[in-house]
Short mmCIF file of C-alpha atoms and ligand atoms in Angstrom, two decimals:
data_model
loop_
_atom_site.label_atom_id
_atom_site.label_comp_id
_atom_site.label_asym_id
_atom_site.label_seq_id
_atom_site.Cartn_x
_atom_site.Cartn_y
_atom_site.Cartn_z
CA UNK W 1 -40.93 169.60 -84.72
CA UNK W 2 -37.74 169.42 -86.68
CA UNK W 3 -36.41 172.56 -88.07
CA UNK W 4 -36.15 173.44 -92.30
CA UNK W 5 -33.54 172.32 -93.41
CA UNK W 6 -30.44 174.61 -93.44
CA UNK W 7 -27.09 174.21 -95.13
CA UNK W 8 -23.91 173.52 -94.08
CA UNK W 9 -20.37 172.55 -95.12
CA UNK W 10 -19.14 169.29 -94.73
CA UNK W 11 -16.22 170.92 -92.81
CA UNK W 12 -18.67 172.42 -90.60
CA UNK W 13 -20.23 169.24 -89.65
CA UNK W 14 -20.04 167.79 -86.23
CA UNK W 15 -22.59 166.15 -84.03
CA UNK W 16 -21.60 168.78 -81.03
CA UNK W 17 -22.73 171.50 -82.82
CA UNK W 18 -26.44 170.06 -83.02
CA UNK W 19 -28.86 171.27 -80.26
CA UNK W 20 -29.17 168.77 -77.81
CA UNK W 21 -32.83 167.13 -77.14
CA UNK W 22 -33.52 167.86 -81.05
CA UNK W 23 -34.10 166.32 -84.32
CA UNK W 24 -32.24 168.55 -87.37
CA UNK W 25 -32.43 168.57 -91.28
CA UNK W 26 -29.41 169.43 -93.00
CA UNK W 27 -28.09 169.74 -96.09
CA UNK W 28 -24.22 169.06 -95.94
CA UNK W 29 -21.88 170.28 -98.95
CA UNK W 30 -19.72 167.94 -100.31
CA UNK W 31 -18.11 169.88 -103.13
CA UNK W 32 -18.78 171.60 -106.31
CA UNK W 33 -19.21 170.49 -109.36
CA UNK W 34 -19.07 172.54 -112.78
CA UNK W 35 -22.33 172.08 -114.54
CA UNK W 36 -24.22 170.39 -111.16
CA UNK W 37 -23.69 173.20 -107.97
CA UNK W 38 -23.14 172.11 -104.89
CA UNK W 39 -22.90 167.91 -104.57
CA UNK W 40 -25.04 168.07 -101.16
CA UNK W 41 -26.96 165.25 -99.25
CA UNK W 42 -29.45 165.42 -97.08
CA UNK W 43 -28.63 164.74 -93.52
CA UNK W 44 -31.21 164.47 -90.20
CA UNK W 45 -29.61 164.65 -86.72
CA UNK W 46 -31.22 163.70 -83.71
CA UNK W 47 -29.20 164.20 -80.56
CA UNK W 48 -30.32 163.15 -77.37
CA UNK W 49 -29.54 165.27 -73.78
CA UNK W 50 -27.79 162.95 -72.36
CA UNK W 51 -24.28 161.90 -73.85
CA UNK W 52 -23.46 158.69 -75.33
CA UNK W 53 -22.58 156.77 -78.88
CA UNK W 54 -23.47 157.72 -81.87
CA UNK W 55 -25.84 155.25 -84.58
CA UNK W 56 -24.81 156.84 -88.19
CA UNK W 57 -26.61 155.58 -90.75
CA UNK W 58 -25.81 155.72 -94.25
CA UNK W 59 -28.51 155.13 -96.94
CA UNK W 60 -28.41 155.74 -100.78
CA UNK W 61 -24.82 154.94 -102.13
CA UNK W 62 -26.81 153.20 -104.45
CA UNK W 63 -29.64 155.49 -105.56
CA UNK W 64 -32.16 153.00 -106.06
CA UNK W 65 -32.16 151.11 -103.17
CA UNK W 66 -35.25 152.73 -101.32
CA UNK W 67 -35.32 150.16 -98.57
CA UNK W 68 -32.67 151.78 -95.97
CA UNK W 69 -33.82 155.54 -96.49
CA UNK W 70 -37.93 155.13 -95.41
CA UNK W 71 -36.82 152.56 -92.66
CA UNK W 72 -34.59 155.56 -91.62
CA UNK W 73 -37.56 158.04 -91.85
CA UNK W 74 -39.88 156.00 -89.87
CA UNK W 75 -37.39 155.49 -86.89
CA UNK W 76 -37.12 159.26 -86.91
CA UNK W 77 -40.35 159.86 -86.51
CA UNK W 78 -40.29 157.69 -83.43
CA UNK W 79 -37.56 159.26 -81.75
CA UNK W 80 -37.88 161.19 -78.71
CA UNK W 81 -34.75 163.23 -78.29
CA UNK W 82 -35.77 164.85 -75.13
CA UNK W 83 -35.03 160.87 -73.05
CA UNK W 84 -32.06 159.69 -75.47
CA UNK W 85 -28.81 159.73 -75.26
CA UNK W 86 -25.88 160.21 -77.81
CA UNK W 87 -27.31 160.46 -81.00
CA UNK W 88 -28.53 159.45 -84.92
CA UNK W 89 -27.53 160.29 -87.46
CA UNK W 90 -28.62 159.78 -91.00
CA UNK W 91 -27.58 160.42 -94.55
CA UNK W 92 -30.49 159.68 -96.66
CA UNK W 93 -29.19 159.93 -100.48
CA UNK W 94 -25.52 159.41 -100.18
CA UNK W 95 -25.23 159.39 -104.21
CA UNK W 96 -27.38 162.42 -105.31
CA UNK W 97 -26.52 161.57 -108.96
CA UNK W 98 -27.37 158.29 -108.64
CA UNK W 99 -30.84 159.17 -106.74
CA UNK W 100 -31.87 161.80 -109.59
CA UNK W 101 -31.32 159.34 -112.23
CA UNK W 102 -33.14 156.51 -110.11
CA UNK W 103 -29.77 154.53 -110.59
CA UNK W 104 -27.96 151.90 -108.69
CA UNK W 105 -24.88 153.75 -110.07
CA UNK W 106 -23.64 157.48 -111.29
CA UNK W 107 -25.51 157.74 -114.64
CA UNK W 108 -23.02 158.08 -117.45
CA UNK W 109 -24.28 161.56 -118.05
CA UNK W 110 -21.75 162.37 -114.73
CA UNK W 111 -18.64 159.21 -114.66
CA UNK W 112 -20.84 156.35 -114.54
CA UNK W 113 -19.27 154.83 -111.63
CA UNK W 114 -20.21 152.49 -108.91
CA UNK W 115 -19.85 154.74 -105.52
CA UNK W 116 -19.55 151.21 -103.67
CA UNK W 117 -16.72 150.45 -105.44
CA UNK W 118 -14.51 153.40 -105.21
CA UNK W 119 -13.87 153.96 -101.90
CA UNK W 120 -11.81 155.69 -100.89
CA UNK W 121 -12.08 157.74 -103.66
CA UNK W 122 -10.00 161.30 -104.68
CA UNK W 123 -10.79 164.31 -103.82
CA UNK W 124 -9.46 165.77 -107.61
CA UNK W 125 -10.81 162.86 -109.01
CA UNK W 126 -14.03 162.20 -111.17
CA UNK W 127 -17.38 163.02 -109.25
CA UNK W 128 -17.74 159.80 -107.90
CA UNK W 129 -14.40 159.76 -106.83
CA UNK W 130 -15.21 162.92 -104.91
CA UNK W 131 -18.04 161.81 -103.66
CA UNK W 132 -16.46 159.10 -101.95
CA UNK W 133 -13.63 161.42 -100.69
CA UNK W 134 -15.63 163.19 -99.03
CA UNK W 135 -18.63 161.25 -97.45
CA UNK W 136 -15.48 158.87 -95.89
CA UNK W 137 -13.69 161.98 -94.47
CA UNK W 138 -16.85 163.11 -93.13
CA UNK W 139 -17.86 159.48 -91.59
CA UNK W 140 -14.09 159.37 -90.25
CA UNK W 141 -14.02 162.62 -88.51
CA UNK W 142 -17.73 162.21 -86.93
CA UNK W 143 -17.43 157.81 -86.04
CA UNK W 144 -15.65 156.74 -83.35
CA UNK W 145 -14.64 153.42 -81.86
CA UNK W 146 -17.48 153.75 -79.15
CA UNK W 147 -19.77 154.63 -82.24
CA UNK W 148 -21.11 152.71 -85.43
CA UNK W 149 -21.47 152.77 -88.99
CA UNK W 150 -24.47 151.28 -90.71
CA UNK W 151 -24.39 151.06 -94.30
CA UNK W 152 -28.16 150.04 -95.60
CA UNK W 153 -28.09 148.63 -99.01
CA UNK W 154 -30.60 146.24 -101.27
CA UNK W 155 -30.53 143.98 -104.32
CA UNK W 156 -30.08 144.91 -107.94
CA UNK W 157 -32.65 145.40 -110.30
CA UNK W 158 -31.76 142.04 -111.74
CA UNK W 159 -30.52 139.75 -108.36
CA UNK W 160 -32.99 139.99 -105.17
CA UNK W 161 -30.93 139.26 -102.17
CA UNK W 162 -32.43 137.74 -98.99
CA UNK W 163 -32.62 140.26 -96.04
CA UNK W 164 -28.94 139.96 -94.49
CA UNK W 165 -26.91 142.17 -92.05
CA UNK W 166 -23.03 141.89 -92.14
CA UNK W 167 -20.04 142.53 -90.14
CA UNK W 168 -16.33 143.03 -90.81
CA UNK W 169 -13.61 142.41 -88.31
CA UNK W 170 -11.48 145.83 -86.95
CA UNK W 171 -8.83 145.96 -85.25
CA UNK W 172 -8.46 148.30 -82.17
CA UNK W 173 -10.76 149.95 -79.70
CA UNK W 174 -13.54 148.78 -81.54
CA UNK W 175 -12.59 145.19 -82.06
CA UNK W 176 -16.02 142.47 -81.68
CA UNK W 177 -18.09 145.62 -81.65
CA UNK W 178 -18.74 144.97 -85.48
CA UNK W 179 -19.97 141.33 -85.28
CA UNK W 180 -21.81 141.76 -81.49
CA UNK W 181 -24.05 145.18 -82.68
CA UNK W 182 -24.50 142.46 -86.42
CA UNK W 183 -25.99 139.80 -83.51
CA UNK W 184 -28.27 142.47 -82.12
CA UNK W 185 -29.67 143.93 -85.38
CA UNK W 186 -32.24 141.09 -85.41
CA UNK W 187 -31.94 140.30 -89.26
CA UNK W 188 -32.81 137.06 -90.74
CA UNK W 189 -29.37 135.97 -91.97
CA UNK W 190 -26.02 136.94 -90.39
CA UNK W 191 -23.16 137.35 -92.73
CA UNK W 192 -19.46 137.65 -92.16
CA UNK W 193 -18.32 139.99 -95.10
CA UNK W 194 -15.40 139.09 -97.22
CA UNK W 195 -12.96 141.39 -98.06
CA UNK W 196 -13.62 143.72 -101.02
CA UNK W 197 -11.79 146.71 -102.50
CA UNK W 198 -14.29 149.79 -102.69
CA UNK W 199 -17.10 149.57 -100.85
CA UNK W 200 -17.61 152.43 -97.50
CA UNK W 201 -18.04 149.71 -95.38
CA UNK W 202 -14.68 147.85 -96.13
CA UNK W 203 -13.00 151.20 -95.65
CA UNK W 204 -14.21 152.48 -92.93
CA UNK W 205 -13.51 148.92 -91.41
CA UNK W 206 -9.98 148.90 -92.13
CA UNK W 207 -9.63 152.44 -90.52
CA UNK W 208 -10.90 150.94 -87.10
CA UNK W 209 -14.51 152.50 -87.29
CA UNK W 210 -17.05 149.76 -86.20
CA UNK W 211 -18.67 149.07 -89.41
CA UNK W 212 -22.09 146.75 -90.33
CA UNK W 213 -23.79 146.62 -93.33
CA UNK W 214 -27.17 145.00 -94.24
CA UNK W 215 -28.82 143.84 -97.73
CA UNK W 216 -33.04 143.22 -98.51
CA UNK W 217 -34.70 142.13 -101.62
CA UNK W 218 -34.22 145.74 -104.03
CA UNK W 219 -34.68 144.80 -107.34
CA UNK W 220 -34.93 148.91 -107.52
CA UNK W 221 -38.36 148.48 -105.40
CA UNK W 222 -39.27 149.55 -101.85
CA UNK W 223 -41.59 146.61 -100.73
CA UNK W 224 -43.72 147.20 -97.41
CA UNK W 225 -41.99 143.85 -95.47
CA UNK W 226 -38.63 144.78 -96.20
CA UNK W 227 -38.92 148.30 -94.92
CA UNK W 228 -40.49 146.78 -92.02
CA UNK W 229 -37.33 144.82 -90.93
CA UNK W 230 -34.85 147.62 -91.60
CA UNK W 231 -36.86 149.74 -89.37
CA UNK W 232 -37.09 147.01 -86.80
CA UNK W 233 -32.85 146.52 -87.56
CA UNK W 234 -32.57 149.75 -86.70
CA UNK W 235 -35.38 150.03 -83.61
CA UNK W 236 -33.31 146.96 -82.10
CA UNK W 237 -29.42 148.91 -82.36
CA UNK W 238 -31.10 152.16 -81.59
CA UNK W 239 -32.17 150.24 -78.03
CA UNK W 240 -28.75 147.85 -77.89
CA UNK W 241 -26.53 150.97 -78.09
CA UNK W 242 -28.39 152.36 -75.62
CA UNK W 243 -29.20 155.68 -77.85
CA UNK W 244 -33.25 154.51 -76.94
CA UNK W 245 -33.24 153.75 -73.59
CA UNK W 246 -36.85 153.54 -73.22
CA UNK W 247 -36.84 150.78 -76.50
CA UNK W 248 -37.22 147.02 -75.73
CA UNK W 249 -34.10 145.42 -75.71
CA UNK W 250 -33.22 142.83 -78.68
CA UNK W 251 -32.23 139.27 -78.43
CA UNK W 252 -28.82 138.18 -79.17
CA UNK W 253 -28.18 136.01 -82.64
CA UNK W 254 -26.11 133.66 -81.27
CA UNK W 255 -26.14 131.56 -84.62
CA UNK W 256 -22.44 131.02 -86.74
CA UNK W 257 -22.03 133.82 -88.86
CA UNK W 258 -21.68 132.70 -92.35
CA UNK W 259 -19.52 133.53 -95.52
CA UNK W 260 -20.61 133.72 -98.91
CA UNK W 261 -19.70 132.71 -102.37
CA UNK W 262 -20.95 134.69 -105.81
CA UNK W 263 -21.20 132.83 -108.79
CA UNK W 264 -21.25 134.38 -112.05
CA UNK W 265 -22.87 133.93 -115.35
CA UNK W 266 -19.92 131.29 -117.10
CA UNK W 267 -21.69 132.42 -120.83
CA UNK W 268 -23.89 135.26 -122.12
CA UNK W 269 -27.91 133.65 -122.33
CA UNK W 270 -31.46 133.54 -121.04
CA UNK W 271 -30.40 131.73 -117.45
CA UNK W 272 -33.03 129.47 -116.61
CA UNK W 273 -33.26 129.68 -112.69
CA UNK W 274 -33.73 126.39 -111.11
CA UNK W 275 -33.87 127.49 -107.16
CA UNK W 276 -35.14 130.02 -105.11
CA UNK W 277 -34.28 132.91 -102.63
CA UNK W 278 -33.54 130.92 -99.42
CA UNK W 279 -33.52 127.26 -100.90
CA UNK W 280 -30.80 124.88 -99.75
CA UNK W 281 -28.35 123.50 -101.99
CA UNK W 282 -25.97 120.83 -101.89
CA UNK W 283 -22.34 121.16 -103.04
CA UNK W 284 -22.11 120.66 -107.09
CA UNK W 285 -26.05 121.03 -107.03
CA UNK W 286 -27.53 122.26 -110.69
CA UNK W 287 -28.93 125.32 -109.80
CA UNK W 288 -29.31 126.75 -113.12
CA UNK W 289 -28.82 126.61 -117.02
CA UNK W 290 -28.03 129.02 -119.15
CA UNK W 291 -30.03 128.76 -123.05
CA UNK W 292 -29.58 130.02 -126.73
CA UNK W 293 -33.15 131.72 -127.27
CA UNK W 294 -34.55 128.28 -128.45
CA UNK W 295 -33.52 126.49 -125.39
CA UNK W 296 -30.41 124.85 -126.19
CA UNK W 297 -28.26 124.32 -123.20
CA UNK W 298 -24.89 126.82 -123.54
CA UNK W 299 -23.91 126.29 -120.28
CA UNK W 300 -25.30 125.02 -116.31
CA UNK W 301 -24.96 126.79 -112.98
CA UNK W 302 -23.33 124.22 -110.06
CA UNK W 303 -23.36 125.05 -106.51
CA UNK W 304 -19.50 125.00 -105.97
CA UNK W 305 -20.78 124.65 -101.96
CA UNK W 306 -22.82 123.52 -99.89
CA UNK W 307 -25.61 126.18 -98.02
CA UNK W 308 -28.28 128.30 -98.98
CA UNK W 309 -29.19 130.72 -101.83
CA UNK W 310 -28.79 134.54 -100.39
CA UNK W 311 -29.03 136.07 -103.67
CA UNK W 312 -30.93 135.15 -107.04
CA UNK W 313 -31.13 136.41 -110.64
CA UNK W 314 -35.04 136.91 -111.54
CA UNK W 315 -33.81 138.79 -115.11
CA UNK W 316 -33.28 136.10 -116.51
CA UNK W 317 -31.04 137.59 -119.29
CA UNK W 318 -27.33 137.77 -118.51
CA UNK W 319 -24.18 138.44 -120.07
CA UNK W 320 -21.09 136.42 -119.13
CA UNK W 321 -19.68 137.72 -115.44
CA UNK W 322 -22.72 138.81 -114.57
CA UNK W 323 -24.14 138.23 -110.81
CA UNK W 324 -26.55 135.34 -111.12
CA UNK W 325 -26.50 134.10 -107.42
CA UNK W 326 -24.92 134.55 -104.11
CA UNK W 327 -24.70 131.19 -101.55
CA UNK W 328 -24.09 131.32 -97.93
CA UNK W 329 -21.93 128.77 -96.88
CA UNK W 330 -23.08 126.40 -94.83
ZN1 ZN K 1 -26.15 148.82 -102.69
#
């Protein structure tokens, strides 16, 4: 049985200092905030007694995407530390503020930020900008090029996304690792990420750390089939890693990786979707109009490529710039 939970500085944490053959609950200290305490999050370790890499999952830098942490919980509970090796590690609500307020983002009552698009943050800077600070100095001292990063994310509450896992190129000791553990995660699409300021996973990636990252369906929900494949996702790197060494082994995806393209709402409206989550679409395709409220056209949606829709709007309201679909390329 796990221990209670016990508390611990973020200075304090390191995987050595975990019993081996255990699982652990943790709080870890971030910093402190005037008016909120301690910023903690809540952290399980499970560390085998043999040595090897080290799985750390992060879950929660948007608080309402539910998906990643009970995929996480389940795996735990179907750990046996006593026959792995290396270790797992977890944090389950990396924004706390964002988790109270059952937010994709800080609620304005703290900054209002988007944690996923601050990185890599300040450590004197709004909370946000702390909380990034210090969850990537954490994940830099404790990841190594022999290790991985797995940031678990989900749709909005307006756009569900197909189930995806993604992979960004680093250089150095850890160069392919990225895109091969992507191949072994056994999701149904595999993405090659582009290049963003301010999400973890694009920083972590341009500090060397091996770095994947993996989208479902959200819309702010937690549905039963999507926890399912997270859970498998993380079942099948658990046992390619060699963490599991009792788990079946997954199959490679040897399929071409594919890019994506966002399109945004060109006017404010009521966007009348005309495809669906995984539909093809040809290049300059009408995918979607956008009305006046008595159904006068203000503007259409065109496929600028050729693919397959990864993301849809199913609110249909939108203001101009808004997400209204993601296509992978074919
Ligand atoms: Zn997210």
């Amino acid at each position: 049985m796990p221990s209670m939970p016990h508390r611990i500085d973020a200075s304090e944490f390191e995987i050595e200092r975990f019993p081996k053959g255990a699982i652990e609950h943790c709080f870890i200290r971030l910093f402190a905030l005037p008016g909120w305490g301690a910023v903690e999050v809540p952290v399980v370790v499970a560390r085998g007694r043999n040595p090897g890499p080290l799985l750390f999952t992060v879950a929660g830098i948007h608080g309402n995407e539910y998906e990643g942490m009970e995929a996480a919980r389940h795996v735990i509970a179907e750990l046996d530390p006593a026959t792995m090796r290396g270790a797992f590690a977890v944090v389950l609500t990396a924004n706390p503020f964002a988790y109270a307020s059952r937010t994709r983002e800080t609620p304005a009552s703290v900054d209002g930020l988007n944690l996923a698009r601050v990185f890599p943050g300040a450590p004197d800077g709004a909370p946000t900008h702390q909380l990034a600070a210090t969850l990537l100095a954490l994940v830099e001292r404790t990841v190594g090029p022999e290790d991985l990063l797995l940031d678990l994310h989900s749709g909005t509450a307006e756009v569900a996304f197909a189930t995806m896992v993604g992979y960004r190129s680093v250089e150095g000791a850890g160069r392919g690792r990225p895109e091969e553990a992507a191949r072994h995660m056994g999701l149904p699409l595999l993405w090659e990420i582009p290049d963003a300021p301010g999400p973890l996973n694009a920083e972590t990636a341009r500090r060397s750390i091996p770095t994947i990252g993996a989208e479902t369906t959200g819309r702010a929900g937690c549905r039963m089939d999507d926890v399912a494949s997270y859970r498998q996702g993380l079942r099948n790197l658990l046992a390619w890693m060699g963490i599991c060494p009792g788990w079946p082994m997954p199959v490679r995806d040897d399929r071409k990786a594919q890019t994506t393209v966002d399109l945004l709402a060109p006017t404010t409206g009521f966007l009348r979707v005309e495809t669906e989550l995984l539909a093809p679409v040809a290049e300059g395709e009408r995918i979607g109009v956008v009305l006046d409220p008595f159904g006068n056209p203000l503007a259409e949606v065109h496929s600028p490529v050729g693919g397959a829709i990864w993301a849809a709007r199913e609110t249909p309201y939108v203001d101009a710039g808004d997400l209204i679909f993601m296509i992978g390329v074919a």
